[in-house]
Each structure stands twice: as structure tokens, then as C-alpha cells.
Amino acid sequence: MFKYCQTQLSLGLSIVVDCPFARVELFDEAHRVAHKFGATVAVVDVTISDQQLWQQRLEDRVQQEAGTSKCHKPQTWQQIQQLMVRYNGCWQWSTNGSRQLEHYSLVDSARHSLDDSVQAVLDFLQRITDQQPGAAKEPDAVAASDSRKDAVLDWGTEPVHNCYG
């Protein structure tokens, strides 16, 4: 994934990366690649605070994908719970104060509509752009973390934490 990012950035293209920054090392690599090309990293971290809604979204997703080539994993709420135990909070580096992120936004997909969430992220990105002298219309690199509960760019269906749910 990071080789693809390097190629795109080396061509002067902006990129959006859907990456589960479940470990800080993944963010560090994204930051290193962006820095190499003078790009900006903006992290949009999507969570879902309502466990029942998260479970319902998972169950809906599994039903929608039944019999298709798409297969959402995990497939049961029990599997999600087992993953959360196995992850042991490794994703919390982005929210526990152990790491300062220059451009960070947290979106709770259970508390805001899709439209409101999208607008909040667009506003966040615009503020970053406005802060950069001579910057392009959008940041060069946007990293969407999907390490916990809801899915990036899969608006409202995939419980796995990250950008929008």
C-alpha cells in the first residue's frame, strides 16, 4: 500500500488512503512517506459509540453480502468481540494522548448523519488546506483509520472503526 502511495505522491497526485492504523507503526510509515514528498497527512478516525447499532450494521452487512463474492469478515458479533479482545486496545494510540497528530478528526457514526459526517470531514480538510501557504485545493494525503468499529468510504454498513459508518 505504501509503495502505491509513494508512486502517486511522486507524480504530484493527491491520495486518500483507507488504512487501519491499529498500530502506531502504520501511521509512522504513512507520515514518513508523506514527509518524503512534502505531503500533508490528515487522519479521520471514525468510531461508533452505540454497540447495538454496530452489531446491527454487522448483521445487515453479512446478509447483504450473502451469496456474493464479497465477504465481510468477521461475520458475527461474537467474532467482533473476540477481535476486540485480541487487539487489546492497540488502536487507542490515536486517542489516548500518547501521540500528537497534527491533523486529526474523530467522527462518531452513531451520533451524526452521513451527510453531517461528510460535511464535517470536508470542513476539516478545508481548514487544513486554508492553513497551508500556496497549497493545492486539498491535502496531499488523507489517511482514514479503520482500526476499531465502522468502515471508511463504506458509509454506514461495515462495523470495523474508522472514517464513516
GROMACS .gro file of C-alpha atoms in nm:
model
  165
    1MET     CA    1   0.000   0.000   0.000
    2PHE     CA    2   0.273   0.247   0.091
    3LYS     CA    3   0.457   0.180  -0.237
    4TYR     CA    4   0.137   0.279  -0.419
    5CYS     CA    5   0.122   0.595  -0.208
    6GLN     CA    6   0.483   0.679  -0.292
    7THR     CA    7   0.415   0.635  -0.662
    8GLN     CA    8   0.108   0.858  -0.655
    9LEU     CA    9   0.279   1.128  -0.448
   10SER     CA   10   0.591   1.116  -0.666
   11LEU     CA   11   0.364   1.203  -0.960
   12GLY     CA   12   0.229   1.502  -0.768
   13LEU     CA   13  -0.112   1.343  -0.717
   14SER     CA   14  -0.324   1.371  -0.404
   15ILE     CA   15  -0.431   1.048  -0.240
   16VAL     CA   16  -0.685   0.910   0.005
   17VAL     CA   17  -0.573   0.604   0.198
   18ASP     CA   18  -0.809   0.368   0.381
   19CYS     CA   19  -0.574   0.222   0.638
   20PRO     CA   20  -0.639   0.057   0.972
   21PHE     CA   21  -0.395   0.249   1.188
   22ALA     CA   22  -0.445  -0.013   1.454
   23ARG     CA   23  -0.075   0.013   1.530
   24VAL     CA   24   0.114   0.339   1.558
   25GLU     CA   25   0.383   0.196   1.329
   26LEU     CA   26   0.139   0.211   1.037
   27PHE     CA   27   0.079   0.581   1.098
   28ASP     CA   28   0.452   0.639   1.133
   29GLU     CA   29   0.509   0.480   0.791
   30ALA     CA   30   0.233   0.689   0.633
   31HIS     CA   31   0.383   1.001   0.789
   32ARG     CA   32   0.733   0.907   0.666
   33VAL     CA   33   0.609   0.858   0.309
   34ALA     CA   34   0.410   1.181   0.313
   35HIS     CA   35   0.704   1.377   0.458
   36LYS     CA   36   0.934   1.242   0.184
   37PHE     CA   37   0.713   1.410  -0.075
   38GLY     CA   38   0.617   1.719   0.124
   39ALA     CA   39   0.261   1.594   0.162
   40THR     CA   40   0.020   1.654   0.447
   41VAL     CA   41  -0.133   1.366   0.643
   42ALA     CA   42  -0.483   1.419   0.776
   43VAL     CA   43  -0.630   1.141   0.990
   44VAL     CA   44  -1.007   1.092   1.001
   45ASP     CA   45  -1.083   0.843   1.275
   46VAL     CA   46  -1.436   0.703   1.273
   47THR     CA   47  -1.586   0.534   1.570
   48ILE     CA   48  -1.931   0.411   1.661
   49SER     CA   49  -2.037   0.471   2.018
   50ASP     CA   50  -2.357   0.265   2.002
   51GLN     CA   51  -2.272  -0.107   2.039
   52GLN     CA   52  -2.622  -0.218   1.936
   53LEU     CA   53  -2.605  -0.013   1.618
   54TRP     CA   54  -2.261  -0.154   1.544
   55GLN     CA   55  -2.395  -0.509   1.587
   56GLN     CA   56  -2.695  -0.433   1.366
   57ARG     CA   57  -2.473  -0.292   1.093
   58LEU     CA   58  -2.258  -0.604   1.102
   59GLU     CA   59  -2.561  -0.832   1.078
   60ASP     CA   60  -2.706  -0.624   0.793
   61ARG     CA   61  -2.377  -0.633   0.607
   62VAL     CA   62  -2.346  -1.010   0.639
   63GLN     CA   63  -2.700  -1.053   0.499
   64GLN     CA   64  -2.634  -0.810   0.213
   65GLU     CA   65  -2.318  -0.992   0.111
   66ALA     CA   66  -2.454  -1.346   0.145
   67GLY     CA   67  -2.405  -1.538  -0.178
   68THR     CA   68  -2.178  -1.273  -0.330
   69SER     CA   69  -1.806  -1.264  -0.388
   70LYS     CA   70  -1.786  -1.001  -0.114
   71CYS     CA   71  -1.750  -1.144   0.229
   72HIS     CA   72  -1.730  -0.917   0.529
   73LYS     CA   73  -1.507  -1.060   0.797
   74PRO     CA   74  -1.575  -1.102   1.078
   75GLN     CA   75  -1.925  -1.233   1.021
   76THR     CA   76  -2.067  -1.249   1.372
   77TRP     CA   77  -2.086  -1.021   1.672
   78GLN     CA   78  -1.900  -1.288   1.871
   79GLN     CA   79  -1.613  -1.271   1.621
   80ILE     CA   80  -1.603  -0.891   1.659
   81GLN     CA   81  -1.584  -0.928   2.037
   82GLN     CA   82  -1.303  -1.183   2.005
   83LEU     CA   83  -1.111  -0.946   1.778
   84MET     CA   84  -1.151  -0.661   2.024
   85VAL     CA   85  -1.006  -0.879   2.300
   86ARG     CA   86  -0.719  -0.986   2.074
   87TYR     CA   87  -0.648  -0.624   1.969
   88ASN     CA   88  -0.619  -0.534   2.338
   89GLY     CA   89  -0.668  -0.163   2.275
   90CYS     CA   90  -0.377  -0.135   2.030
   91TRP     CA   91  -0.568   0.127   1.826
   92GLN     CA   92  -0.600   0.366   2.120
   93TRP     CA   93  -0.268   0.536   2.046
   94SER     CA   94  -0.457   0.789   1.831
   95THR     CA   95  -0.695   0.896   2.108
   96ASN     CA   96  -0.517   0.835   2.439
   97GLY     CA   97  -0.279   1.131   2.420
   98SER     CA   98   0.033   0.921   2.369
   99ARG     CA   99   0.080   1.064   2.019
  100GLN     CA  100   0.014   1.416   1.895
  101LEU     CA  101  -0.139   1.420   1.548
  102GLU     CA  102  -0.114   1.748   1.361
  103HIS     CA  103  -0.434   1.696   1.161
  104TYR     CA  104  -0.685   1.469   1.333
  105SER     CA  105  -1.063   1.445   1.329
  106LEU     CA  106  -1.285   1.199   1.516
  107VAL     CA  107  -1.626   1.111   1.368
  108ASP     CA  108  -1.887   0.912   1.560
  109SER     CA  109  -2.109   0.746   1.301
  110ALA     CA  110  -2.374   0.670   1.562
  111ARG     CA  111  -2.425   1.033   1.660
  112HIS     CA  112  -2.429   1.209   1.325
  113SER     CA  113  -2.599   1.154   0.992
  114LEU     CA  114  -2.395   1.054   0.692
  115ASP     CA  115  -2.444   1.396   0.535
  116ASP     CA  116  -2.336   1.577   0.853
  117SER     CA  117  -2.034   1.349   0.890
  118VAL     CA  118  -1.924   1.401   0.531
  119GLN     CA  119  -1.962   1.777   0.566
  120ALA     CA  120  -1.762   1.776   0.890
  121VAL     CA  121  -1.477   1.591   0.719
  122LEU     CA  122  -1.486   1.822   0.416
  123ASP     CA  123  -1.475   2.122   0.651
  124PHE     CA  124  -1.183   1.963   0.840
  125LEU     CA  125  -0.990   1.914   0.515
  126GLN     CA  126  -1.070   2.267   0.401
  127ARG     CA  127  -0.932   2.411   0.728
  128ILE     CA  128  -0.609   2.219   0.669
  129THR     CA  129  -0.588   2.349   0.313
  130ASP     CA  130  -0.652   2.704   0.430
  131GLN     CA  131  -0.361   2.677   0.677
  132GLN     CA  132  -0.109   2.585   0.406
  133PRO     CA  133   0.051   2.871   0.213
  134GLY     CA  134   0.031   2.805  -0.159
  135ALA     CA  135  -0.140   2.471  -0.101
  136ALA     CA  136  -0.350   2.283  -0.352
  137LYS     CA  137  -0.723   2.255  -0.304
  138GLU     CA  138  -0.695   1.950  -0.078
  139PRO     CA  139  -0.432   1.783   0.140
  140ASP     CA  140  -0.196   1.554  -0.048
  141ALA     CA  141  -0.256   1.253   0.171
  142VAL     CA  142  -0.559   1.170   0.377
  143ALA     CA  143  -0.532   0.867   0.598
  144ALA     CA  144  -0.856   0.716   0.710
  145SER     CA  145  -0.810   0.497   1.011
  146ASP     CA  146  -1.033   0.193   1.036
  147SER     CA  147  -0.892   0.008   1.332
  148ARG     CA  148  -1.198  -0.038   1.553
  149LYS     CA  149  -1.559  -0.022   1.460
  150ASP     CA  150  -1.701   0.135   1.144
  151ALA     CA  151  -1.591   0.149   0.783
  152VAL     CA  152  -1.427   0.418   0.577
  153LEU     CA  153  -1.591   0.502   0.249
  154ASP     CA  154  -1.844   0.228   0.302
  155TRP     CA  155  -2.092   0.468   0.453
  156GLY     CA  156  -2.293   0.310   0.729
  157THR     CA  157  -2.260  -0.058   0.679
  158GLU     CA  158  -1.932  -0.208   0.797
  159PRO     CA  159  -1.857  -0.231   1.171
  160VAL     CA  160  -1.479  -0.209   1.197
  161HIS     CA  161  -1.388   0.153   1.317
  162ASN     CA  162  -1.255   0.427   1.106
  163CYS     CA  163  -1.385   0.700   0.883
  164TYR     CA  164  -1.759   0.684   0.832
  165GLY     CA  165  -2.019   0.441   0.947
   0.00000   0.00000   0.00000
